[in-house]
Amino acid sequence: MMTVIDTAPRTAPADATTSPPRAGLPSLAGLSRARLLAALAELGLPEREQRMRAAQLWHWIYLRGVTSFDEMTNVGKGLRARLAERFTLARPEVVVEQVSADGTRKWLLRLPPEIAGDRPHDVEMVYIPESDRGTLCVSSQVGCTLNCSFCHTGTQRLVRNLTAAEIVAQVMVARDRLGDYPGATRATGPGLPTEGDRLLTNIVFMGMGEPLYAYDSVAESIEILADGEGLGIGKRRITVSTSGVVPEIERLGREVGPMLAISLHAVRDELRDELVPINKKYPLKQLLEACRTYPPVSNAKRITFEYVMLKGVNDSPADARALVRLLAGIPAKINLIPFNPWPGTRYECSDWETIEQFSDIVFRAGYSSPVRTPRGRDILAACGQLKSETERLSARERLALRAMAAAE
Ligand code: SAH
Ligand code: SF4
């Protein structure tokens, strides 16, 4: 079990970087260039000026991470005042911030309702630091409609797609909290990357939701995140994980071109139908064909196949051999994920020896170090443990989880 240095959820201080949106005013943080232009047109700026101003705003918002129009020193005072009358640069409010002993950080964000009067939704995101990179796991939906039998998010009733701006804002909040903008005070603490000049370098769409069911938002957000004059997280550093929405896989590759991860979890249709029910609609043969023909795929841009290790369910040596056979011919990486238990689940994580045996077979077939180390377990930040505030765990569930973690 991990030593916990700070697991007590704390309410983040209401400083400038986390101040909630001012009632009624829309935020420009997270908008695409096209939407920024539209906002400037709304202000009545002449068309020839709009493009130049949009480029300035882009620089300040995404490259510098400013939270106030007054910091935009090359924008005239008059225009700054007009911008501030109509817009803000507010991010979603951070309601809880937790730091794990291994440096993993988890934030619960409150998204203002899309329609005035609706209730706000909460989403979680997780930052996983390593020595040479920092990966942010972002959510694409509140909840998920897909009900994979081993996933906690799938038990959440409430679902809506996030907007592109809400996805981008997750990255901006993480950079705010980490001080990961040029000239900002960088976060310190155990586990943070020591190589390179950025703390947040990679994005994985592996939080709440099925990204390919929120296709438009995800595609738009990736273009914003990858822009070299802004947040600058290139498409090779952005991975979209899908349970297998086959028709959207080809489209994602052709139109956007990020890295792809597939939640495989089973090598036979019968079992995959049970674990990942979307398999009934798009069975393995179709899924693997979509992978084989995924536009950006190459030996340098391999597809990651995620495989959760469930005791006695999908973890036999025969399964491992079948997995290797199934992926033959696809430039692939295999990621074995120890199952993260949650209260009420009928599954258990495979024993360590079983995982090692499975991983040896995969390793001998030419795939390197395939086991994903669980990160941030002490703050429930691991895969499949994300669940939002709107459906918070009951006190009993929380106790049960702590007991499970302690028993490891
Ligand atoms: N909906 C997308 C992305 C989010 S889930 C997808 O399914 O791919 C990110 C990864 O975590 C998926 O591979 C998912 O199958 C896995 N996962 C879900 N619940 C888990 C759990 N309890 N333990 C370990 N991995 C889990
Ligand atoms: Fe949804 Fe992915 Fe969880 Fe399945 S594993 S329920 S697709 S979040």
mmCIF file of C-alpha atoms in Angstrom, residues 30 111 125 136 138-141 161-172 203 205 214 216-219 221-222 225:
data_model
loop_
_atom_site.group_PDB
_atom_site.id
_atom_site.type_symbol
_atom_site.label_atom_id
_atom_site.label_comp_id
_atom_site.label_asym_id
_atom_site.label_seq_id
_atom_site.Cartn_x
_atom_site.Cartn_y
_atom_site.Cartn_z
ATOM 1 C CA GLY A 30 -10.867 26.841 -24.437
ATOM 2 C CA LEU A 111 -18.527 22.735 -15.081
ATOM 3 C CA MET A 125 -9.027 14.561 -14.379
ATOM 4 C CA LEU A 136 -2.980 14.360 -18.181
ATOM 5 C CA VAL A 138 -8.907 13.971 -19.460
ATOM 6 C CA SER A 139 -12.619 13.249 -19.562
ATOM 7 C CA SER A 140 -14.769 13.628 -22.677
ATOM 8 C CA GLN A 141 -18.205 13.030 -21.155
ATOM 9 C CA ASN A 161 -20.880 15.241 -23.816
ATOM 10 C CA LEU A 162 -18.359 17.850 -22.808
ATOM 11 C CA THR A 163 -17.794 20.755 -25.179
ATOM 12 C CA ALA A 164 -14.401 21.197 -26.840
ATOM 13 C CA ALA A 165 -13.815 24.218 -24.598
ATOM 14 C CA GLU A 166 -14.500 22.112 -21.500
ATOM 15 C CA ILE A 167 -11.958 19.526 -22.650
ATOM 16 C CA VAL A 168 -9.302 22.164 -23.389
ATOM 17 C CA ALA A 169 -10.080 23.899 -20.090
ATOM 18 C CA GLN A 170 -9.125 20.698 -18.244
ATOM 19 C CA VAL A 171 -5.619 21.014 -19.684
ATOM 20 C CA MET A 172 -5.479 24.722 -18.872
ATOM 21 C CA ILE A 203 -2.749 13.898 -23.058
ATOM 22 C CA PHE A 205 -8.505 10.594 -23.367
ATOM 23 C CA ALA A 214 -18.277 12.934 -28.143
ATOM 24 C CA ASP A 216 -17.069 16.635 -32.496
ATOM 25 C CA SER A 217 -15.869 18.006 -29.158
ATOM 26 C CA VAL A 218 -12.890 15.665 -29.032
ATOM 27 C CA ALA A 219 -11.817 16.451 -32.611
ATOM 28 C CA SER A 221 -10.284 20.044 -28.736
ATOM 29 C CA ILE A 222 -7.356 18.097 -30.240
ATOM 30 C CA LEU A 225 -4.384 21.386 -27.897
#
